[in-house]
PDB file of C-alpha atoms in Angstrom:
ATOM      1  CA  UNK A   1     -88.740  43.359-100.694  1.00 44.00           C
ATOM      2  CA  UNK A   2     -87.089  41.000 -98.176  1.00 44.00           C
ATOM      3  CA  UNK A   3     -85.403  38.137 -99.278  1.00 53.00           C
ATOM      4  CA  UNK A   4     -84.242  35.307 -97.225  1.00 46.00           C
ATOM      5  CA  UNK A   5     -80.690  34.319 -97.599  1.00 52.00           C
ATOM      6  CA  UNK A   6     -80.021  31.054 -99.800  1.00 53.00           C
ATOM      7  CA  UNK A   7     -77.855  28.696 -97.875  1.00 53.00           C
ATOM      8  CA  UNK A   8     -75.285  27.001 -99.764  1.00 54.00           C
ATOM      9  CA  UNK A   9     -74.570  23.604 -98.238  1.00 54.00           C
ATOM     10  CA  UNK A  10     -74.335  20.008 -98.991  1.00 60.00           C
ATOM     11  CA  UNK A  11     -76.220  16.819 -98.467  1.00 64.00           C
ATOM     12  CA  UNK A  12     -73.400  15.510 -96.588  1.00 68.00           C
ATOM     13  CA  UNK A  13     -73.294  18.194 -93.958  1.00 72.00           C
ATOM     14  CA  UNK A  14     -76.587  16.866 -92.783  1.00 70.00           C
ATOM     15  CA  UNK A  15     -75.059  13.337 -92.204  1.00 74.00           C
ATOM     16  CA  UNK A  16     -71.784  15.128 -90.384  1.00 76.00           C
ATOM     17  CA  UNK A  17     -72.907  13.747 -86.894  1.00 76.00           C
ATOM     18  CA  UNK A  18     -74.423  10.486 -87.868  1.00 80.00           C
ATOM     19  CA  UNK A  19     -72.147   8.781 -85.810  1.00 82.00           C
ATOM     20  CA  UNK A  20     -73.653  10.702 -82.496  1.00 87.00           C
ATOM     21  CA  UNK A  21     -76.802   8.390 -83.233  1.00 90.00           C
ATOM     22  CA  UNK A  22     -77.598   4.875 -82.103  1.00 93.00           C
ATOM     23  CA  UNK A  23     -76.774   2.745 -84.992  1.00 93.00           C
ATOM     24  CA  UNK A  24     -79.765   1.709 -87.107  1.00 96.00           C
ATOM     25  CA  UNK A  25     -81.879   3.755 -85.176  1.00 97.00           C
ATOM     26  CA  UNK A  26     -84.703   3.536 -87.721  1.00 97.00           C
ATOM     27  CA  UNK A  27     -85.369  -0.049 -87.007  1.00 97.00           C
ATOM     28  CA  UNK A  28     -85.370   0.130 -83.241  1.00 96.00           C
ATOM     29  CA  UNK A  29     -87.498   2.983 -82.973  1.00 96.00           C
ATOM     30  CA  UNK A  30     -90.984   3.849 -84.635  1.00 97.00           C
ATOM     31  CA  UNK A  31     -91.461   7.090 -86.313  1.00 97.00           C
ATOM     32  CA  UNK A  32     -93.548   8.724 -83.219  1.00 97.00           C
ATOM     33  CA  UNK A  33     -90.614   8.316 -80.889  1.00 97.00           C
ATOM     34  CA  UNK A  34     -87.962  10.029 -82.847  1.00 97.00           C
ATOM     35  CA  UNK A  35     -86.303  12.861 -82.036  1.00 95.00           C
ATOM     36  CA  UNK A  36     -86.350  15.806 -84.652  1.00 93.00           C
ATOM     37  CA  UNK A  37     -82.498  15.114 -85.501  1.00 92.00           C
ATOM     38  CA  UNK A  38     -83.397  11.510 -86.464  1.00 95.00           C
ATOM     39  CA  UNK A  39     -86.263  12.496 -88.032  1.00 95.00           C
ATOM     40  CA  UNK A  40     -84.316  14.995 -90.333  1.00 91.00           C
ATOM     41  CA  UNK A  41     -81.333  12.256 -90.946  1.00 93.00           C
ATOM     42  CA  UNK A  42     -84.263   9.833 -92.572  1.00 96.00           C
ATOM     43  CA  UNK A  43     -84.830  12.305 -94.994  1.00 95.00           C
ATOM     44  CA  UNK A  44     -82.797  11.119 -98.101  1.00 95.00           C
ATOM     45  CA  UNK A  45     -82.208  14.384 -99.859  1.00 94.00           C
ATOM     46  CA  UNK A  46     -84.149  13.557-103.163  1.00 97.00           C
ATOM     47  CA  UNK A  47     -85.738  16.383-103.556  1.00 97.00           C
ATOM     48  CA  UNK A  48     -88.768  14.644-104.959  1.00 98.00           C
ATOM     49  CA  UNK A  49     -91.250  15.803-102.307  1.00 96.00           C
ATOM     50  CA  UNK A  50     -90.353  19.278-103.499  1.00 97.00           C
ATOM     51  CA  UNK A  51     -92.239  18.667-106.985  1.00 98.00           C
ATOM     52  CA  UNK A  52     -94.967  20.534-107.646  1.00 98.00           C
ATOM     53  CA  UNK A  53     -98.481  17.858-107.184  1.00 98.00           C
ATOM     54  CA  UNK A  54    -101.710  18.235-108.543  1.00 97.00           C
ATOM     55  CA  UNK A  55    -104.801  16.508-107.623  1.00 96.00           C
ATOM     56  CA  UNK A  56    -106.818  14.882-110.884  1.00 96.00           C
ATOM     57  CA  UNK A  57    -110.249  13.270-109.513  1.00 96.00           C
ATOM     58  CA  UNK A  58    -108.845  12.146-106.671  1.00 95.00           C
ATOM     59  CA  UNK A  59    -105.245  10.960-107.516  1.00 96.00           C
ATOM     60  CA  UNK A  60    -102.129  12.907-106.675  1.00 97.00           C
ATOM     61  CA  UNK A  61    -100.097  13.239-109.827  1.00 98.00           C
ATOM     62  CA  UNK A  62     -96.398  14.943-109.736  1.00 98.00           C
ATOM     63  CA  UNK A  63     -95.024  17.328-112.058  1.00 98.00           C
ATOM     64  CA  UNK A  64     -91.703  17.474-113.073  1.00 98.00           C
ATOM     65  CA  UNK A  65     -92.094  21.320-111.872  1.00 98.00           C
ATOM     66  CA  UNK A  66     -89.683  22.011-108.660  1.00 98.00           C
ATOM     67  CA  UNK A  67     -89.937  24.486-106.058  1.00 98.00           C
ATOM     68  CA  UNK A  68     -88.362  27.693-107.134  1.00 97.00           C
ATOM     69  CA  UNK A  69     -86.114  27.375-103.830  1.00 96.00           C
ATOM     70  CA  UNK A  70     -85.191  23.574-104.398  1.00 96.00           C
ATOM     71  CA  UNK A  71     -81.600  23.334-105.787  1.00 95.00           C
ATOM     72  CA  UNK A  72     -81.680  20.953-108.566  1.00 95.00           C
ATOM     73  CA  UNK A  73     -77.792  20.167-108.300  1.00 93.00           C
ATOM     74  CA  UNK A  74     -77.965  19.350-104.875  1.00 92.00           C
ATOM     75  CA  UNK A  75     -81.526  18.592-104.319  1.00 94.00           C
ATOM     76  CA  UNK A  76     -81.720  20.509-101.102  1.00 92.00           C
ATOM     77  CA  UNK A  77     -83.896  23.480 -99.948  1.00 93.00           C
ATOM     78  CA  UNK A  78     -81.941  26.900-100.022  1.00 92.00           C
ATOM     79  CA  UNK A  79     -84.043  28.461 -97.438  1.00 93.00           C
ATOM     80  CA  UNK A  80     -85.037  25.400 -95.484  1.00 91.00           C
ATOM     81  CA  UNK A  81     -85.096  26.912 -91.855  1.00 89.00           C
ATOM     82  CA  UNK A  82     -87.457  29.965 -93.326  1.00 92.00           C
ATOM     83  CA  UNK A  83     -89.549  27.420 -96.027  1.00 94.00           C
ATOM     84  CA  UNK A  84     -92.955  27.981 -94.210  1.00 94.00           C
ATOM     85  CA  UNK A  85     -92.594  31.732 -93.702  1.00 93.00           C
ATOM     86  CA  UNK A  86     -91.439  31.987 -97.449  1.00 92.00           C
ATOM     87  CA  UNK A  87     -93.681  29.280 -99.356  1.00 93.00           C
ATOM     88  CA  UNK A  88     -97.280  29.246 -98.279  1.00 91.00           C
ATOM     89  CA  UNK A  89     -98.214  25.724 -99.877  1.00 92.00           C
ATOM     90  CA  UNK A  90     -95.330  23.873 -98.263  1.00 95.00           C
ATOM     91  CA  UNK A  91     -95.807  20.638 -96.726  1.00 93.00           C
ATOM     92  CA  UNK A  92     -94.520  19.897 -93.525  1.00 94.00           C
ATOM     93  CA  UNK A  93     -93.281  16.187 -93.648  1.00 96.00           C
ATOM     94  CA  UNK A  94     -94.373  15.544 -90.170  1.00 96.00           C
ATOM     95  CA  UNK A  95     -96.138  11.957 -88.720  1.00 97.00           C
ATOM     96  CA  UNK A  96     -99.581  13.226 -89.819  1.00 96.00           C
ATOM     97  CA  UNK A  97     -98.642  14.088 -93.304  1.00 95.00           C
ATOM     98  CA  UNK A  98     -96.964  10.689 -93.665  1.00 97.00           C
ATOM     99  CA  UNK A  99     -99.564   8.867 -92.204  1.00 97.00           C
ATOM    100  CA  UNK A 100    -102.624  10.573 -93.485  1.00 97.00           C
ATOM    101  CA  UNK A 101    -101.342  11.563 -96.994  1.00 96.00           C
ATOM    102  CA  UNK A 102     -98.394   9.136 -97.985  1.00 97.00           C
ATOM    103  CA  UNK A 103     -99.866   9.372-101.702  1.00 97.00           C
ATOM    104  CA  UNK A 104     -97.821  13.070-101.535  1.00 97.00           C
ATOM    105  CA  UNK A 105     -94.625  11.501-100.755  1.00 97.00           C
ATOM    106  CA  UNK A 106     -92.266   9.529-103.601  1.00 97.00           C
ATOM    107  CA  UNK A 107     -92.748   5.681-103.053  1.00 97.00           C
ATOM    108  CA  UNK A 108     -89.023   5.676-102.413  1.00 98.00           C
ATOM    109  CA  UNK A 109     -89.374   7.902 -99.165  1.00 98.00           C
ATOM    110  CA  UNK A 110     -87.892   6.634 -96.069  1.00 98.00           C
ATOM    111  CA  UNK A 111     -91.110   8.164 -94.173  1.00 98.00           C
ATOM    112  CA  UNK A 112     -93.398   6.080 -96.194  1.00 98.00           C
ATOM    113  CA  UNK A 113     -91.465   3.220 -96.363  1.00 98.00           C
ATOM    114  CA  UNK A 114     -90.735   2.792 -92.550  1.00 98.00           C
ATOM    115  CA  UNK A 115     -94.584   3.713 -91.646  1.00 98.00           C
ATOM    116  CA  UNK A 116     -95.456   0.906 -94.194  1.00 97.00           C
ATOM    117  CA  UNK A 117     -93.298  -1.500 -92.244  1.00 97.00           C
ATOM    118  CA  UNK A 118     -90.516  -1.535 -95.113  1.00 98.00           C
ATOM    119  CA  UNK A 119     -86.950  -1.431 -95.034  1.00 98.00           C
ATOM    120  CA  UNK A 120     -84.858   1.409 -96.292  1.00 98.00           C
ATOM    121  CA  UNK A 121     -83.203   0.757 -99.834  1.00 98.00           C
ATOM    122  CA  UNK A 122     -79.615  -0.209 -99.976  1.00 98.00           C
ATOM    123  CA  UNK A 123     -79.063   3.168-101.734  1.00 97.00           C
ATOM    124  CA  UNK A 124     -79.949   5.173 -98.614  1.00 97.00           C
ATOM    125  CA  UNK A 125     -77.610   7.693 -97.105  1.00 94.00           C
ATOM    126  CA  UNK A 126     -78.128   6.008 -93.744  1.00 95.00           C
ATOM    127  CA  UNK A 127     -77.189   2.881 -95.070  1.00 94.00           C
ATOM    128  CA  UNK A 128     -74.208   3.694 -96.953  1.00 93.00           C
ATOM    129  CA  UNK A 129     -72.979   6.866 -94.949  1.00 89.00           C
ATOM    130  CA  UNK A 130     -72.443   8.747 -97.887  1.00 90.00           C
ATOM    131  CA  UNK A 131     -75.312  11.422 -98.841  1.00 90.00           C
ATOM    132  CA  UNK A 132     -73.989  11.541-102.872  1.00 93.00           C
ATOM    133  CA  UNK A 133     -75.714   7.603-102.903  1.00 95.00           C
ATOM    134  CA  UNK A 134     -79.181   8.661-103.384  1.00 96.00           C
ATOM    135  CA  UNK A 135     -77.568  10.793-106.409  1.00 96.00           C
ATOM    136  CA  UNK A 136     -75.573   7.692-107.706  1.00 97.00           C
ATOM    137  CA  UNK A 137     -78.527   5.751-107.553  1.00 98.00           C
ATOM    138  CA  UNK A 138     -80.368   7.826-109.776  1.00 97.00           C
ATOM    139  CA  UNK A 139     -82.900   8.214-106.835  1.00 98.00           C
ATOM    140  CA  UNK A 140     -82.870  12.034-106.535  1.00 97.00           C
ATOM    141  CA  UNK A 141     -84.125  14.758-108.751  1.00 98.00           C
ATOM    142  CA  UNK A 142     -80.330  15.368-109.847  1.00 97.00           C
ATOM    143  CA  UNK A 143     -80.023  15.336-113.726  1.00 97.00           C
ATOM    144  CA  UNK A 144     -83.469  14.912-114.456  1.00 98.00           C
ATOM    145  CA  UNK A 145     -85.836  17.216-116.866  1.00 98.00           C
ATOM    146  CA  UNK A 146     -87.218  20.034-114.129  1.00 98.00           C
ATOM    147  CA  UNK A 147     -88.842  23.264-114.665  1.00 98.00           C
ATOM    148  CA  UNK A 148     -89.089  25.896-111.883  1.00 98.00           C
ATOM    149  CA  UNK A 149     -92.332  26.442-110.878  1.00 97.00           C
ATOM    150  CA  UNK A 150     -92.021  30.223-111.939  1.00 97.00           C
ATOM    151  CA  UNK A 151     -91.968  29.280-115.423  1.00 97.00           C
ATOM    152  CA  UNK A 152     -95.372  27.118-115.300  1.00 98.00           C
ATOM    153  CA  UNK A 153     -98.745  28.207-116.739  1.00 97.00           C
ATOM    154  CA  UNK A 154    -100.847  24.768-116.813  1.00 97.00           C
ATOM    155  CA  UNK A 155     -99.382  22.074-114.321  1.00 98.00           C
ATOM    156  CA  UNK A 156    -101.452  19.370-116.304  1.00 97.00           C
ATOM    157  CA  UNK A 157     -98.466  20.127-119.152  1.00 98.00           C
ATOM    158  CA  UNK A 158     -95.738  18.761-116.495  1.00 98.00           C
ATOM    159  CA  UNK A 159     -97.395  15.540-115.230  1.00 98.00           C
ATOM    160  CA  UNK A 160     -94.608  12.647-115.112  1.00 98.00           C
ATOM    161  CA  UNK A 161     -95.105   9.111-114.554  1.00 96.00           C
ATOM    162  CA  UNK A 162     -91.623   8.248-113.056  1.00 97.00           C
ATOM    163  CA  UNK A 163     -91.762   4.714-111.714  1.00 97.00           C
ATOM    164  CA  UNK A 164     -90.149   6.132-108.091  1.00 97.00           C
ATOM    165  CA  UNK A 165     -92.806   8.492-107.452  1.00 97.00           C
TER     166      UNK A 165
END
């Protein structure tokens, strides 16, 4: 069976070219006008969108079961470039998803916040210029009690009610 290579990278790698973009572009440009690169930079690297969710009576409930390809130390996908080929139920966080299903995104998600007309939080890497600020502010999945989805038998046993979800 073919396995996609798992990429080792850091969150800071994502922000290496931040100076090539207009400062505070997210305040000047609506989501639908952003380039692919700008869109990607909005992601704070928290990893919360990679938590498995279940629908209970029409309400989206987050679990602490993470996608098997999420690195719990970096909170980044190890197969990001191939995620849709390898994980059939991986959700594309695009403009349609942000507008039509904001409840599948955590409350702290930059895409969701901007779509709701709110500002980025002070700890967001675009504000701090440091990718690690999401971890330092305890806004990522790093150091949280997570379980790999491969170990789950019943997702209802893993529902979490963290205030930032």
